[in-house]
PDB file of C-alpha atoms in Angstrom:
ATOM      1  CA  UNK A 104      -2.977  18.896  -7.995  1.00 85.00           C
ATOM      2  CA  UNK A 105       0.542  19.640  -8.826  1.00 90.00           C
ATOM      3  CA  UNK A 106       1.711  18.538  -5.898  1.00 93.00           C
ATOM      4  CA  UNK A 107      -0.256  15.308  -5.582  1.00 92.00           C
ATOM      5  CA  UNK A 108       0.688  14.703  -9.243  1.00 93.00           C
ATOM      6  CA  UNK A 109       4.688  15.234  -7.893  1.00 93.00           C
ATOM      7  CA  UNK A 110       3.963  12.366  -4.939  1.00 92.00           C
ATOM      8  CA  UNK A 111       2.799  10.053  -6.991  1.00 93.00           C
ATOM      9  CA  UNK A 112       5.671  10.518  -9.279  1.00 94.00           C
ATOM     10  CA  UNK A 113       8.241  10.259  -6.221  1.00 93.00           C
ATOM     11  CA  UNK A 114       6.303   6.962  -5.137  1.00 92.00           C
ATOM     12  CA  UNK A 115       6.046   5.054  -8.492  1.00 93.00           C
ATOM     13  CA  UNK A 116       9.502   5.825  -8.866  1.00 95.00           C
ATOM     14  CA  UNK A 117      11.460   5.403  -5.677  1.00 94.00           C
ATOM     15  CA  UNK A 118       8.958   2.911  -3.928  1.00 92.00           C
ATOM     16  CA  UNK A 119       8.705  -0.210  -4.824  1.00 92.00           C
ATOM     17  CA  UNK A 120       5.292  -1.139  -2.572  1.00 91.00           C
ATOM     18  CA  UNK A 121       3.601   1.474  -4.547  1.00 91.00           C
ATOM     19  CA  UNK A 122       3.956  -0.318  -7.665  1.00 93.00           C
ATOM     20  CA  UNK A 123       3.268  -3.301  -6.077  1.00 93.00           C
ATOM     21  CA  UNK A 124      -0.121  -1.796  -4.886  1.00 92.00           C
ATOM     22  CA  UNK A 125      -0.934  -0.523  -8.762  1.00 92.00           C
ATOM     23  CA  UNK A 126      -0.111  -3.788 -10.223  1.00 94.00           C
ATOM     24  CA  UNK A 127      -2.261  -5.135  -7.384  1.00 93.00           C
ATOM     25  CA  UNK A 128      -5.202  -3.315  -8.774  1.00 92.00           C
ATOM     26  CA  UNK A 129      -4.549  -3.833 -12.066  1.00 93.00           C
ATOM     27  CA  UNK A 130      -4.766  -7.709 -11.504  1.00 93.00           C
ATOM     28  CA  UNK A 131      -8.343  -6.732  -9.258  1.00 93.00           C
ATOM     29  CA  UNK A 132      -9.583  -5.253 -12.497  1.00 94.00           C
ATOM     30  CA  UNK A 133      -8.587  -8.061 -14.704  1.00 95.00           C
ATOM     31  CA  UNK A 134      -9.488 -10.837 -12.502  1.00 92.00           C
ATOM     32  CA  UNK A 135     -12.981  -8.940 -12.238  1.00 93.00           C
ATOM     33  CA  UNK A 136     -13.133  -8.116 -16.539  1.00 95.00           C
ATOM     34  CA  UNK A 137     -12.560 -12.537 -16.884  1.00 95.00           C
ATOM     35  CA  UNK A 138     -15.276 -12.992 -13.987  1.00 92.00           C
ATOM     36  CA  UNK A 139     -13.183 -14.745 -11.921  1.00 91.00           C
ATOM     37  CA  UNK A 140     -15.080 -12.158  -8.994  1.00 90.00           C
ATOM     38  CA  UNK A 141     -18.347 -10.814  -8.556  1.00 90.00           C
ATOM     39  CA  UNK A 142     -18.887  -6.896  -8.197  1.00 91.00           C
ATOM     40  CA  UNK A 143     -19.932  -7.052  -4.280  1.00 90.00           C
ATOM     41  CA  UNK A 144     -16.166  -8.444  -3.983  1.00 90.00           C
ATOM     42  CA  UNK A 145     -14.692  -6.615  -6.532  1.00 92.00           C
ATOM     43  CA  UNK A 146     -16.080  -3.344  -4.658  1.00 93.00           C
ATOM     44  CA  UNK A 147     -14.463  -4.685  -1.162  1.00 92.00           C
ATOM     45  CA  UNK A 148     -11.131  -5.214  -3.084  1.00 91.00           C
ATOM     46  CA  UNK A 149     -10.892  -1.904  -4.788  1.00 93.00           C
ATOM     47  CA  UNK A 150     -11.733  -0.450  -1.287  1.00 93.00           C
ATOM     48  CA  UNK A 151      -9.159  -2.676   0.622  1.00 92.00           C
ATOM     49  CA  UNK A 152      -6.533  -1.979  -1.753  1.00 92.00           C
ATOM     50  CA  UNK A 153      -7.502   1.724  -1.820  1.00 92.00           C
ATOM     51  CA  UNK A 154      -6.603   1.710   2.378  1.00 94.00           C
ATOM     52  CA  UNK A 155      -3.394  -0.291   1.733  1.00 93.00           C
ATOM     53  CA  UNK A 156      -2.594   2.318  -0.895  1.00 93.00           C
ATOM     54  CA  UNK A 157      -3.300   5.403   1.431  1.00 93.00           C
ATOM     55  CA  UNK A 158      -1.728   3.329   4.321  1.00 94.00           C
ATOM     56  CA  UNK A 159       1.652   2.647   2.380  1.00 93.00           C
ATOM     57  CA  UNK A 160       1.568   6.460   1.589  1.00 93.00           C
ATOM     58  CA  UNK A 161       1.375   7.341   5.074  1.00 94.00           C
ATOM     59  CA  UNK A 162       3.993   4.869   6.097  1.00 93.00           C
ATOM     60  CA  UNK A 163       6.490   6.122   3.704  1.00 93.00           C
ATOM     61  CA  UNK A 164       6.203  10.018   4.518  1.00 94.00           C
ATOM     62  CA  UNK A 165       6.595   8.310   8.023  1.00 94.00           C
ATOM     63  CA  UNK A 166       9.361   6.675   7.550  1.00 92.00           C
ATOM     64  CA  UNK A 167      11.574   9.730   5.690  1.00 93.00           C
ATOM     65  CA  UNK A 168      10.273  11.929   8.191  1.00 94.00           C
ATOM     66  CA  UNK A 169      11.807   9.611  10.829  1.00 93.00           C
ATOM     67  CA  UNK A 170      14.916   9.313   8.744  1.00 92.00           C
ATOM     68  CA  UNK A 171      15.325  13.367   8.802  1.00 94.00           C
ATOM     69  CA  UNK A 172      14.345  13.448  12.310  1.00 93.00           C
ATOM     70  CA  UNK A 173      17.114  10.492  13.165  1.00 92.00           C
ATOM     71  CA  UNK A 174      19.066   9.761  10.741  1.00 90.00           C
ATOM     72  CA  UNK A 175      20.944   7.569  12.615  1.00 88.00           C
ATOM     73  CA  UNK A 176      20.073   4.268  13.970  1.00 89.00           C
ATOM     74  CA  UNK A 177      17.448   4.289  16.853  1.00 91.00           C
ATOM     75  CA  UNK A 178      16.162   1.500  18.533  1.00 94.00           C
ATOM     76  CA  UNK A 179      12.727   3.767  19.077  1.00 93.00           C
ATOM     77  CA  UNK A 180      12.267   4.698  14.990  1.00 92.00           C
ATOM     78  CA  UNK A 181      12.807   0.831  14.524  1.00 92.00           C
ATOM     79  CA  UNK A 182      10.145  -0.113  16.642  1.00 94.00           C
ATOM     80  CA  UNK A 183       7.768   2.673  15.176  1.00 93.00           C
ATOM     81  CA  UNK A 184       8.800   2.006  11.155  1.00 92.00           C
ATOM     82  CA  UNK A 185       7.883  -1.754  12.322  1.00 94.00           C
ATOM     83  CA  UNK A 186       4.941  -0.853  13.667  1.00 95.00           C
ATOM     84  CA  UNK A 187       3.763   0.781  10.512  1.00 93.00           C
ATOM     85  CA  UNK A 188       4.672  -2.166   8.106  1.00 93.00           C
ATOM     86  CA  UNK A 189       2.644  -4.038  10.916  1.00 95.00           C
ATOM     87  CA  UNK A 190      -0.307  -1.474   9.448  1.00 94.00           C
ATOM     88  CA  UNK A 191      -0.078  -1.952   5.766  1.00 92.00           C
ATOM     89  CA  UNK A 192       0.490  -5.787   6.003  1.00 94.00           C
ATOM     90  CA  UNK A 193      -2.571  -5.692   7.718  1.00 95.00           C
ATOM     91  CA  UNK A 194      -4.818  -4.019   5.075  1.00 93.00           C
ATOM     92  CA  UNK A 195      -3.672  -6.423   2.480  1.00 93.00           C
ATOM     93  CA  UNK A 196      -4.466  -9.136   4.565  1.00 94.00           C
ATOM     94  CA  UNK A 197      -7.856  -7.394   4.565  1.00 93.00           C
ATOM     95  CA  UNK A 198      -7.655  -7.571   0.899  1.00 92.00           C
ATOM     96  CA  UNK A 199      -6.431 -11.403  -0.041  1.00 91.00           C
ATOM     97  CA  UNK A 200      -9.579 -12.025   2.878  1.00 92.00           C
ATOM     98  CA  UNK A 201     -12.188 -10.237  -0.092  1.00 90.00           C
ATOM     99  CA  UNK A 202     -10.565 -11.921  -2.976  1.00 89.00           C
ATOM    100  CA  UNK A 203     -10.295 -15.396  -1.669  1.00 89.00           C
ATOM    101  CA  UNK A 204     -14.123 -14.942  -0.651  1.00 88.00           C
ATOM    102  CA  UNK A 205     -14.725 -13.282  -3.740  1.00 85.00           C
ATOM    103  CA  UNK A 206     -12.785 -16.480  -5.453  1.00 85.00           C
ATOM    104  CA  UNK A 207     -14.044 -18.821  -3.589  1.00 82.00           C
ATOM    105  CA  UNK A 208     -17.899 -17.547  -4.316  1.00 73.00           C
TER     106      UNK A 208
END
């Protein structure tokens, strides 16, 4: 726990996506407390942004690993940090999908 507690406090602080990703949920819970959603979407949202969370996470410990591995440019970490973003942009696509369905209901 205190180590979990310690990440959290590295990412809120030095990572800007992670607070993205909070205020994301934040808005999920809000938009769901004025009914702009129904539960069934508000369930696949909290999910979705729950990946994108633990996806970011991964993709930053990635990325410093890489940057401790090769700290100087490489044409290979490039293509592998890119390939990464490539993984969290596409679990909050997967998230806009449930809340313009869940909008749209």
């Amino acid at each position: 726990a205190v180590h979990s507690a310690r990440g959290w406090r590295i990412l809120l602080r030095e990572e800007a996506n992670a607070r993205y990703l909070l205020a994301l949920v934040f808005a999920t819970v809000g938009m769901r407390m004025a009914g702009w959603i129904g539960h069934a979407s508000f369930m696949g949202a909290i999910v979705a942004i729950g990946t994108a969370t633990a996806v970011e996470i991964t993709n930053t410990a990635m990325e410093r690993t890489l940057d401790v591995i090769e700290p100087g440019h490489s044409e290979h970490v490039r293509r592998i940090k890119d390939i990464m973003s490539a993984a969290v942009s596409f679990t909050l696509l997967i998230y806009l999908a449930v809340m313009m369905a869940g909008i749209i209901q």
